[in-house]
Amino acid sequence: MKQQPTASHFVNGAYLEDTAGTVIDVIYSWTGEVIAKVHSATPDVIDQAIASAVEGQKKWAAMSGAERGRILVRAANVIRENNHALSVLETYDTGKPLQETLVADATSGADALEYFGGLAGSLTGEYIPLADGDFVYTKREPLGVCAGIGAWNYPTQIACWKAAPALACGNALVFKPSETTPLCALKIAEIMIEAGVPAGVFNVVQGLGDVGAALATDPRIAKVSLTGSVPTGRKVYAAAAAQMKHVTMELGGKSPMLVFDDADVEAAVGGAILGNFYSSGQVCSNGTRVFVQKGIKQKFLQRLKERLADVVTGDPQDESVNFGPMVSARQADIVTGYIAKGREEGATLFAGGEREGLVVAPTVFSDVTDDMTIAREEIFGPVMAVLDFEDEEEAIRRANETEFGLSAAVFTKDLARGHRVVDALEAGTCWINTYNLAPVEAPFGGVKASGIGRENSKEAIGHYSQVKSVYVAAGDVDAPY
Ligand code: NAD
């Protein structure tokens, strides 16, 4: 099998196998070929991973922040040096076009390691003077061993976005990739060791939801960071709550994109394409409800159709291909099910709708109304719902009528309106005149059912550390007796 890893898991600085675990086939979704087989982690593997993380974390936290940071930056450099090979693997794991993975996955993981590596040496506390010479100082301490649980759409990025802030703060991480894309995180684990991260500080265990649940309920785990769907988020959050664990929840969305009459139509169409069809629509923050003001609707749809003529499908390993298959047959079935539902419920199929193998064509429904299933549920595929609106107040109200709150965007040349609308939108990440840019410097995460906590930026530090407050007395202790 052409992408078979050395072993299924990476524990205590080395590959580890336990063939007693259920076999998981890794499938290249373009060909349907089994490219690797891994075993789900047995309780023994999970135990070894957590035990090694407990030991590794002690050594790691005892190092200076600057030293930890140097090692993380070294890991970022190794990732960049190996970008091509890592991107090819990411494409095998997910089916996303190499054209995308070369610029969006390992590179984004490296950005996170570099950024948090840079911050690691400056994570300090405060000095707080009090009366009579007394004072308080605070220390920013690691949480301990964290568990990361990943979705399948960005396996390298998700592993790094969790590992980088966790490790910068002196934690260890046990990462469970999605069972659909188990390969990439193993390479990141190899690179961590090569860069000098001590054994046990970054471990990878494979498995389905039960392995994630075992991590979320183990008393040695201090924090769970999940990237996944809202239903899974509810389960993991509840499990973590029972032991008062910290959580970060990066969940799903049904994000609105508001295009006003005065918008630059090319920018709006470009944003809608990026925010619906990049990674074949398998992006959590996608702007799948595109609200277009009535005056610009025809022009918007016309340019959208013209630009969709430039979609190139084919083997995603071919760099000229810009649109790949869905990650799995299951996901392709889910998406085609939603397309059928859109038709049944009376939306106009404006573009796409076809499926060939696991490639679902970029699909646009127009004349969508708020009550239709395709306007309410996260599809996680290349299906854009175009809705129209009369005025700003109406657009904002309808945009917010959802349980989700991950992202939102507004396209307008009126900057005052841009800021006003963004202020009113219930979303954790907003864009004005662009879509889906998520640089490591910017906080990323959702409100409402889309999540808790933030990844990236300085905000993430607060989610991977805790503050200890130390009161130091200068005088006598004044006790009543
Ligand atoms: P999913 O919820 O099915 O699975 C996510 C992960 O959770 C997998 O590793 C899975 O094995 C694990 N899991 C499942 N049940 C579990 C349980 N009971 N306890 C612990 N772990 C469990 O999601 P998916 O289908 O892999 O990914 C798609 C979803 O992820 C979409 O909803 C998408 O929006 C979301 N997502 C969110 C972000 C973000 O940053 N907000 C990014 C990417 C994907």
Coordinates of C-alpha atoms and ligand atoms in Angstrom, one line a residue:
M1 CA 0.0 0.0 0.0
K2 CA 1.6 3.1 -1.2
Q3 CA 1.1 5.4 1.8
Q4 CA 1.4 2.8 4.6
P5 CA 2.8 4.5 7.7
T6 CA 5.5 2.7 9.8
A7 CA 2.8 2.0 12.4
S8 CA -0.6 3.3 13.3
H9 CA 0.3 5.4 16.4
F10 CA 3.1 7.6 17.5
V11 CA 3.6 7.4 21.2
N12 CA 6.5 8.4 23.5
G13 CA 8.6 9.5 20.6
A14 CA 8.3 6.5 18.3
Y15 CA 5.8 4.6 16.1
L16 CA 3.7 2.1 18.0
E17 CA 1.5 -0.7 16.7
D18 CA -1.1 -2.9 18.4
T19 CA -2.8 -5.1 15.8
A20 CA -5.5 -5.9 18.3
G21 CA -7.2 -2.6 17.4
T22 CA -9.9 -2.6 14.6
V23 CA -8.6 -2.0 11.1
I24 CA -9.3 1.3 9.5
D25 CA -8.9 1.5 5.7
V26 CA -7.4 4.7 4.4
I27 CA -8.9 5.5 1.0
Y28 CA -7.7 7.9 -1.7
S29 CA -11.1 9.3 -2.6
W30 CA -10.2 10.0 -6.2
T31 CA -9.5 6.4 -7.1
G32 CA -11.2 4.5 -4.3
E33 CA -7.9 2.7 -3.7
V34 CA -6.9 1.6 -0.2
I35 CA -3.6 3.4 0.3
A36 CA -3.0 2.4 3.9
K37 CA -4.5 0.5 6.8
V38 CA -4.2 1.6 10.4
H39 CA -5.5 0.1 13.7
S40 CA -7.7 1.8 16.1
A41 CA -6.0 2.4 19.4
T42 CA -6.7 -0.2 22.1
P43 CA -7.1 0.8 25.7
D44 CA -3.5 -0.1 26.2
V45 CA -2.3 2.2 23.4
I46 CA -4.4 5.0 24.8
D47 CA -3.0 4.4 28.3
Q48 CA 0.6 4.4 27.0
A49 CA 0.0 7.6 25.1
I50 CA -1.4 9.5 28.1
A51 CA 1.2 8.1 30.5
S52 CA 4.0 9.1 28.1
A53 CA 2.4 12.6 27.8
V54 CA 2.3 13.0 31.6
E55 CA 6.0 12.2 31.8
G56 CA 7.0 14.2 28.7
Q57 CA 5.0 17.2 29.8
K58 CA 7.1 17.5 33.0
K59 CA 10.3 17.7 31.1
W60 CA 8.9 20.1 28.5
A61 CA 7.4 22.5 31.1
A62 CA 10.7 22.5 32.9
M63 CA 12.4 24.0 29.9
S64 CA 12.5 27.8 29.4
G65 CA 9.8 29.2 27.1
A66 CA 12.5 30.5 24.8
E67 CA 14.0 27.0 24.4
R68 CA 10.5 25.5 23.7
G69 CA 9.9 28.3 21.2
R70 CA 13.2 27.6 19.4
I71 CA 12.2 23.9 19.0
L72 CA 8.8 24.8 17.7
V73 CA 10.3 27.2 15.2
R74 CA 12.7 24.4 14.1
A75 CA 9.6 22.1 13.6
A76 CA 8.0 24.9 11.4
N77 CA 11.2 25.0 9.3
V78 CA 11.3 21.2 8.8
I79 CA 7.6 21.4 7.8
R80 CA 8.4 24.1 5.2
E81 CA 11.4 22.1 3.9
N82 CA 9.1 19.1 3.4
N83 CA 6.1 21.0 2.1
H84 CA 5.8 19.2 -1.2
A85 CA 5.9 15.7 0.3
L86 CA 3.5 16.7 3.1
S87 CA 1.1 18.3 0.6
V88 CA 1.1 15.1 -1.6
L89 CA 0.3 13.1 1.6
E90 CA -2.5 15.6 2.5
T91 CA -3.9 15.2 -0.9
Y92 CA -3.9 11.4 -0.6
D93 CA -5.5 11.6 2.9
T94 CA -8.2 14.1 2.0
G95 CA -8.6 14.1 -1.8
K96 CA -8.1 17.9 -1.8
P97 CA -6.2 19.2 -4.9
L98 CA -2.5 19.5 -4.6
Q99 CA -2.8 23.0 -6.0
E100 CA -4.5 23.8 -2.7
T101 CA -2.6 21.6 -0.3
L102 CA 0.7 23.1 -1.5
V103 CA -0.3 26.5 -0.1
A104 CA -2.9 25.9 2.6
D105 CA -2.1 23.0 4.8
A106 CA 1.5 22.2 5.9
T107 CA 2.3 25.9 5.3
S108 CA -0.5 26.9 7.6
G109 CA 0.7 24.4 10.2
A110 CA 4.2 25.8 10.0
D111 CA 2.8 29.3 10.4
A112 CA 1.2 28.3 13.7
L113 CA 4.3 26.6 15.0
E114 CA 6.4 29.6 14.0
Y115 CA 4.0 32.1 15.6
F116 CA 3.5 30.3 18.9
G117 CA 7.2 29.4 19.0
G118 CA 7.8 33.1 18.8
L119 CA 5.5 33.8 21.6
A120 CA 6.7 31.0 23.9
G121 CA 9.6 33.0 25.4
S122 CA 7.3 36.0 26.3
L123 CA 4.6 34.2 28.3
T124 CA 5.0 35.9 31.6
G125 CA 2.8 36.9 34.5
E126 CA 2.1 40.2 36.2
Y127 CA 3.5 42.0 39.3
I128 CA 0.7 43.7 41.3
P129 CA 1.8 46.1 44.1
L130 CA -0.3 46.3 47.2
A131 CA -0.2 48.3 50.4
D132 CA 2.6 48.1 53.0
G133 CA 5.0 46.3 50.7
D134 CA 2.8 43.4 50.0
F135 CA 2.4 42.3 46.4
V136 CA 0.9 39.7 44.2
Y137 CA 2.6 38.1 41.3
T138 CA 0.9 35.9 38.7
K139 CA 2.3 33.0 36.8
R140 CA 1.0 31.6 33.5
E141 CA 1.2 27.9 33.9
P142 CA 0.4 25.0 31.5
L143 CA -2.7 23.0 32.0
G144 CA -0.9 19.6 31.8
V145 CA -1.8 17.0 29.2
C146 CA -4.3 18.2 26.5
A147 CA -6.3 16.0 24.1
G148 CA -6.8 17.1 20.5
I149 CA -9.5 15.6 18.4
G150 CA -9.6 16.4 14.7
A151 CA -12.0 16.6 11.8
W152 CA -11.0 15.2 8.4
N153 CA -10.9 18.3 6.2
Y154 CA -7.6 19.8 7.3
P155 CA -5.7 17.0 9.1
T156 CA -2.2 18.7 9.1
Q157 CA -3.5 22.1 9.9
I158 CA -5.8 21.0 12.7
A159 CA -2.9 18.9 14.3
C160 CA -0.6 22.0 14.2
W161 CA -3.2 24.6 15.2
K162 CA -3.8 22.6 18.4
A163 CA -0.2 21.5 19.0
A164 CA 1.4 24.9 18.5
P165 CA -0.3 26.9 21.3
A166 CA -0.5 23.8 23.5
L167 CA 3.2 23.1 23.3
A168 CA 4.2 26.8 23.5
C169 CA 2.5 27.0 26.9
G170 CA 4.3 23.9 28.1
N171 CA 1.6 21.3 27.7
A172 CA 1.8 17.9 26.1
L173 CA -0.8 16.8 23.6
V174 CA -2.4 13.5 22.7
F175 CA -3.9 14.0 19.2
K176 CA -6.5 11.8 17.7
P177 CA -7.0 12.5 14.0
S178 CA -10.2 11.8 12.2
E179 CA -10.5 8.1 11.3
T180 CA -11.1 9.3 7.7
T181 CA -7.7 11.0 7.5
P182 CA -5.2 9.4 9.9
L183 CA -1.9 9.8 8.0
C184 CA -0.8 13.4 8.2
A185 CA -0.6 13.8 11.9
L186 CA 1.9 11.0 12.1
K187 CA 4.3 12.9 9.9
I188 CA 3.9 16.0 12.2
A189 CA 4.8 13.7 15.1
E190 CA 8.0 12.5 13.3
I191 CA 8.9 16.2 12.6
M192 CA 8.4 17.2 16.2
I193 CA 10.9 14.6 17.3
E194 CA 13.4 15.6 14.6
A195 CA 13.1 19.2 15.8
G196 CA 13.8 18.3 19.4
V197 CA 10.4 18.1 21.1
P198 CA 11.0 15.5 23.9
A199 CA 9.3 12.1 23.6
G200 CA 5.8 12.0 24.9
V201 CA 5.0 15.7 24.3
F202 CA 3.2 15.1 21.0
N203 CA 1.5 11.8 20.6
V204 CA -0.9 10.5 17.9
V205 CA -3.5 7.8 18.5
Q206 CA -5.9 6.5 15.8
G207 CA -9.5 5.6 16.2
L208 CA -13.1 6.5 15.9
G209 CA -15.3 8.4 18.3
D210 CA -14.8 5.9 21.1
V211 CA -11.1 6.7 21.2
G212 CA -11.9 10.4 21.3
A213 CA -14.4 9.7 24.1
A214 CA -11.7 7.7 26.0
L215 CA -9.4 10.7 25.9
A216 CA -12.2 13.2 26.8
T217 CA -13.0 11.1 30.0
D218 CA -9.5 10.2 31.2
P219 CA -8.8 12.0 34.4
R220 CA -5.2 12.6 33.4
I221 CA -6.4 14.9 30.5
A222 CA -6.8 18.5 31.6
K223 CA -8.2 19.9 28.4
V224 CA -10.0 18.7 25.3
S225 CA -9.8 20.7 22.0
L226 CA -12.2 19.4 19.4
T227 CA -12.6 20.3 15.8
G228 CA -15.8 18.6 14.5
S229 CA -19.5 18.9 14.1
V230 CA -22.0 20.4 16.6
P231 CA -23.5 17.1 17.7
T232 CA -20.0 15.7 18.5
G233 CA -19.2 19.0 20.2
R234 CA -22.2 18.6 22.5
K235 CA -21.1 15.1 23.5
V236 CA -17.4 16.0 24.1
Y237 CA -18.2 19.2 25.9
A238 CA -20.6 17.3 28.3
A239 CA -18.0 14.6 28.9
A240 CA -15.4 17.2 29.7
A241 CA -17.7 19.1 32.0
A242 CA -18.1 16.1 34.2
Q243 CA -14.5 16.4 35.2
M244 CA -14.4 20.2 34.9
K245 CA -11.9 20.0 32.1
H246 CA -11.0 23.0 29.9
V247 CA -12.4 22.9 26.4
T248 CA -12.0 24.5 23.0
M249 CA -14.8 23.6 20.6
E250 CA -14.3 24.4 16.9
L251 CA -17.6 23.3 15.4
G252 CA -19.7 23.6 12.3
G253 CA -21.5 26.6 10.7
K254 CA -23.9 27.8 8.2
S255 CA -22.4 31.2 7.7
P256 CA -23.9 34.1 5.9
M257 CA -22.3 36.2 3.2
L258 CA -24.1 39.6 2.6
V259 CA -23.6 41.1 -0.8
F260 CA -25.0 44.6 -1.1
D261 CA -25.9 46.4 -4.3
D262 CA -22.9 48.6 -4.2
A263 CA -20.4 45.7 -3.8
D264 CA -17.6 45.0 -6.2
V265 CA -19.2 42.2 -8.0
E266 CA -16.0 40.4 -8.9
A267 CA -14.8 40.5 -5.3
A268 CA -18.2 39.2 -4.1
V269 CA -18.3 36.4 -6.7
G270 CA -14.6 35.5 -5.8
G271 CA -15.5 35.5 -2.1
A272 CA -18.5 33.3 -2.8
I273 CA -16.4 30.8 -4.9
L274 CA -13.7 30.6 -2.2
G275 CA -16.3 30.4 0.6
N276 CA -18.2 27.6 -1.0
F277 CA -16.1 25.5 -3.4
Y278 CA -12.5 25.6 -2.0
S279 CA -11.7 22.1 -0.7
S280 CA -14.9 21.1 -2.5
G281 CA -16.9 23.0 0.1
Q282 CA -15.5 21.0 3.1
V283 CA -14.6 24.0 5.2
C284 CA -16.3 24.8 8.5
S285 CA -16.3 28.6 8.0
N286 CA -17.9 28.5 4.5
G287 CA -20.4 31.2 3.6
T288 CA -23.0 28.9 2.4
R289 CA -25.9 31.3 2.7
V290 CA -25.2 34.0 0.2
F291 CA -27.6 36.8 0.7
V292 CA -27.5 39.0 -2.5
Q293 CA -29.4 42.3 -2.6
K294 CA -32.0 42.3 -5.3
G295 CA -30.4 45.0 -7.5
I296 CA -27.2 43.1 -8.0
K297 CA -28.6 39.5 -8.1
Q298 CA -28.7 39.0 -11.8
K299 CA -25.2 40.3 -12.4
F300 CA -23.9 38.3 -9.5
L301 CA -25.4 35.1 -10.8
Q302 CA -24.2 35.7 -14.3
R303 CA -20.6 36.3 -13.3
L304 CA -20.7 33.3 -11.0
K305 CA -21.8 31.1 -13.8
E306 CA -19.1 32.5 -16.1
R307 CA -16.4 31.9 -13.6
L308 CA -17.5 28.4 -12.8
A309 CA -16.5 27.5 -16.4
D310 CA -12.9 27.6 -15.1
V311 CA -13.4 24.7 -12.7
V312 CA -10.9 21.9 -13.5
T313 CA -11.6 18.5 -12.1
G314 CA -9.4 15.4 -12.3
D315 CA -6.8 13.6 -10.2
P316 CA -6.2 16.0 -7.3
Q317 CA -2.5 15.0 -7.5
D318 CA -2.3 16.9 -10.8
E319 CA -1.4 20.5 -10.0
S320 CA -3.7 21.9 -12.7
V321 CA -6.8 20.5 -11.0
N322 CA -8.6 23.0 -8.9
F323 CA -11.6 21.1 -7.7
G324 CA -11.4 17.6 -6.2
P325 CA -13.6 14.8 -5.0
M326 CA -15.4 14.6 -1.6
V327 CA -13.3 13.1 1.1
S328 CA -15.4 9.9 1.2
A329 CA -18.3 8.1 -0.5
R330 CA -20.3 8.8 2.7
Q331 CA -19.7 12.5 2.4
A332 CA -20.5 12.5 -1.3
D333 CA -23.8 10.7 -0.5
I334 CA -24.7 13.2 2.2
V335 CA -24.1 16.1 -0.2
T336 CA -26.1 14.6 -3.1
G337 CA -28.8 14.0 -0.6
Y338 CA -28.9 17.7 0.2
I339 CA -28.9 18.5 -3.5
A340 CA -32.0 16.3 -3.9
K341 CA -33.6 18.0 -1.0
G342 CA -33.0 21.4 -2.4
R343 CA -34.7 20.4 -5.7
E344 CA -37.6 18.8 -3.8
E345 CA -38.2 21.8 -1.7
G346 CA -38.4 24.1 -4.7
A347 CA -35.0 25.9 -4.9
T348 CA -33.8 26.6 -8.5
L349 CA -30.8 24.6 -9.5
F350 CA -28.8 27.3 -11.1
A351 CA -25.5 25.5 -11.6
G352 CA -24.0 22.0 -11.0
G353 CA -25.9 19.3 -9.2
E354 CA -24.2 16.4 -11.0
R355 CA -22.0 13.8 -9.4
E356 CA -19.3 11.7 -11.1
G357 CA -17.6 9.2 -8.8
L358 CA -17.0 11.2 -5.6
V359 CA -16.8 14.5 -7.4
V360 CA -19.9 16.6 -6.8
A361 CA -19.9 19.5 -9.2
P362 CA -19.9 23.0 -7.7
T363 CA -23.6 23.5 -7.2
V364 CA -25.6 26.8 -6.9
F365 CA -29.2 27.0 -5.9
S366 CA -30.9 30.3 -6.4
D367 CA -34.3 31.5 -5.1
V368 CA -33.6 29.7 -1.8
T369 CA -35.8 30.6 1.1
D370 CA -34.8 30.6 4.8
D371 CA -37.0 27.7 5.7
M372 CA -35.4 25.3 3.1
T373 CA -33.2 22.5 4.5
I374 CA -30.3 23.6 2.3
A375 CA -30.5 27.1 4.0
R376 CA -30.6 25.7 7.5
E377 CA -28.3 22.7 7.8
E378 CA -24.5 22.5 7.4
I379 CA -24.0 20.4 4.2
F380 CA -20.1 20.4 4.2
G381 CA -19.9 20.1 0.5
P382 CA -19.9 22.3 -2.6
V383 CA -23.5 23.6 -2.4
M384 CA -24.1 27.4 -2.4
A385 CA -27.6 28.7 -1.5
V386 CA -28.3 32.1 -3.0
L387 CA -31.0 34.1 -1.2
D388 CA -32.1 37.6 -2.0
F389 CA -33.0 40.6 0.2
E390 CA -34.3 44.1 0.0
D391 CA -32.5 46.1 2.8
E392 CA -29.8 46.0 5.4
E393 CA -32.1 45.4 8.4
E394 CA -33.7 42.4 6.7
A395 CA -30.4 40.9 5.7
I396 CA -28.9 41.1 9.2
R397 CA -32.0 39.7 10.8
R398 CA -32.2 36.7 8.5
A399 CA -28.4 36.2 8.6
N400 CA -28.6 35.8 12.4
E401 CA -31.6 33.4 12.3
T402 CA -29.5 30.3 12.8
E403 CA -28.1 28.3 15.8
F404 CA -24.6 28.6 14.3
G405 CA -22.3 31.5 14.6
L406 CA -18.9 30.6 13.1
S407 CA -18.3 33.2 10.4
A408 CA -19.9 35.9 8.4
A409 CA -19.0 38.4 5.7
V410 CA -20.2 41.6 4.1
F411 CA -19.4 42.8 0.6
T412 CA -20.0 46.6 0.1
K413 CA -18.0 49.6 -1.0
D414 CA -19.6 51.6 1.8
L415 CA -17.2 51.0 4.7
A416 CA -19.4 52.6 7.3
R417 CA -22.0 50.0 6.4
G418 CA -19.4 47.3 6.3
H419 CA -18.5 47.9 10.0
R420 CA -22.1 48.5 11.0
V421 CA -23.3 45.2 9.6
V422 CA -20.3 43.3 11.0
D423 CA -21.2 44.7 14.4
A424 CA -24.7 43.3 14.1
L425 CA -23.7 39.9 12.8
E426 CA -23.6 37.0 15.4
A427 CA -20.3 35.3 14.3
G428 CA -16.9 34.7 15.8
T429 CA -15.0 35.5 12.6
C430 CA -16.1 38.2 10.1
W431 CA -14.7 39.5 6.9
I432 CA -15.3 42.7 5.0
N433 CA -14.9 42.4 1.2
T434 CA -13.1 39.0 1.3
Y435 CA -13.8 35.5 2.6
N436 CA -12.1 32.6 4.5
L437 CA -8.8 34.2 5.1
A438 CA -7.6 32.8 8.5
P439 CA -4.0 34.0 9.2
V440 CA -2.5 32.7 12.4
E441 CA -2.3 36.3 13.8
A442 CA -6.1 36.5 13.9
P443 CA -8.4 34.8 16.4
F444 CA -10.5 32.1 14.9
G445 CA -13.6 30.4 16.4
G446 CA -17.3 30.6 16.7
V447 CA -20.2 31.9 18.9
K448 CA -23.5 30.3 19.6
A449 CA -23.5 26.5 18.7
S450 CA -20.4 26.9 16.6
G451 CA -18.1 26.8 19.5
I452 CA -16.2 27.9 22.6
G453 CA -12.7 29.3 22.7
R454 CA -10.5 30.6 20.0
E455 CA -7.6 29.1 18.0
N456 CA -4.7 31.1 16.7
S457 CA -3.5 34.5 17.8
K458 CA -2.6 35.5 21.3
E459 CA -6.1 34.5 22.3
A460 CA -5.2 30.9 22.1
I461 CA -2.6 31.3 24.9
G462 CA -5.4 31.9 27.4
H463 CA -7.1 28.7 26.3
Y464 CA -3.9 26.5 26.8
S465 CA -2.7 28.0 30.1
Q466 CA -4.0 29.0 33.5
V467 CA -3.0 31.8 35.9
K468 CA -1.7 31.2 39.3
S469 CA -1.9 34.2 41.7
V470 CA 0.7 34.4 44.5
Y471 CA 0.3 36.8 47.4
V472 CA 3.5 37.8 49.1
A473 CA 3.3 39.4 52.5
A474 CA 6.0 41.9 53.7
G475 CA 4.8 42.3 57.3
D476 CA 3.4 40.3 60.2
V477 CA 0.3 38.1 59.9
D478 CA -2.5 40.0 61.7
A479 CA -4.6 37.2 63.3
P480 CA -7.3 38.0 65.8
Y481 CA -6.0 35.5 68.4
Ligands
NAD1 P1 -17.3 14.7 13.5 O1 -17.9 15.5 14.5 O2 -18.0 13.6 12.9 O3 -15.9 14.1 14.1 C1 -14.9 15.0 14.6 C2 -13.9 14.1 15.4 O4 -14.6 13.8 16.6 C3 -13.5 12.9 14.8 O5 -12.1 12.7 15.1 C4 -14.3 11.8 15.4 O6 -13.7 10.5 15.5 C5 -14.4 12.4 16.8 N1 -15.6 11.9 17.6 C6 -16.8 11.5 17.2 N2 -17.6 11.2 18.2 C7 -16.9 11.4 19.3 C8 -17.2 11.3 20.7 N3 -18.3 10.9 21.2 N4 -16.2 11.7 21.6 C9 -15.0 12.1 21.2 N5 -14.7 12.2 19.9 C10 -15.6 11.9 19.0 O7 -16.8 15.8 12.4 P2 -16.2 15.5 10.9 O8 -17.2 14.9 10.1 O9 -14.9 14.7 11.1 O10 -15.8 16.9 10.4 C11 -16.7 17.8 9.9 C12 -17.2 18.8 10.9 O11 -16.2 19.5 11.5 C13 -18.1 19.8 10.3 O12 -19.3 20.1 11.1 C14 -17.2 21.1 10.3 O13 -17.9 22.3 10.3 C15 -16.4 20.9 11.5 N6 -15.2 21.6 11.4 C16 -15.0 22.7 12.2 C17 -13.9 23.5 12.1 C18 -13.7 24.7 13.0 O14 -12.6 25.2 13.1 N7 -14.7 25.3 13.5 C19 -12.9 23.1 11.3 C20 -13.0 22.0 10.5 C21 -14.2 21.2 10.6

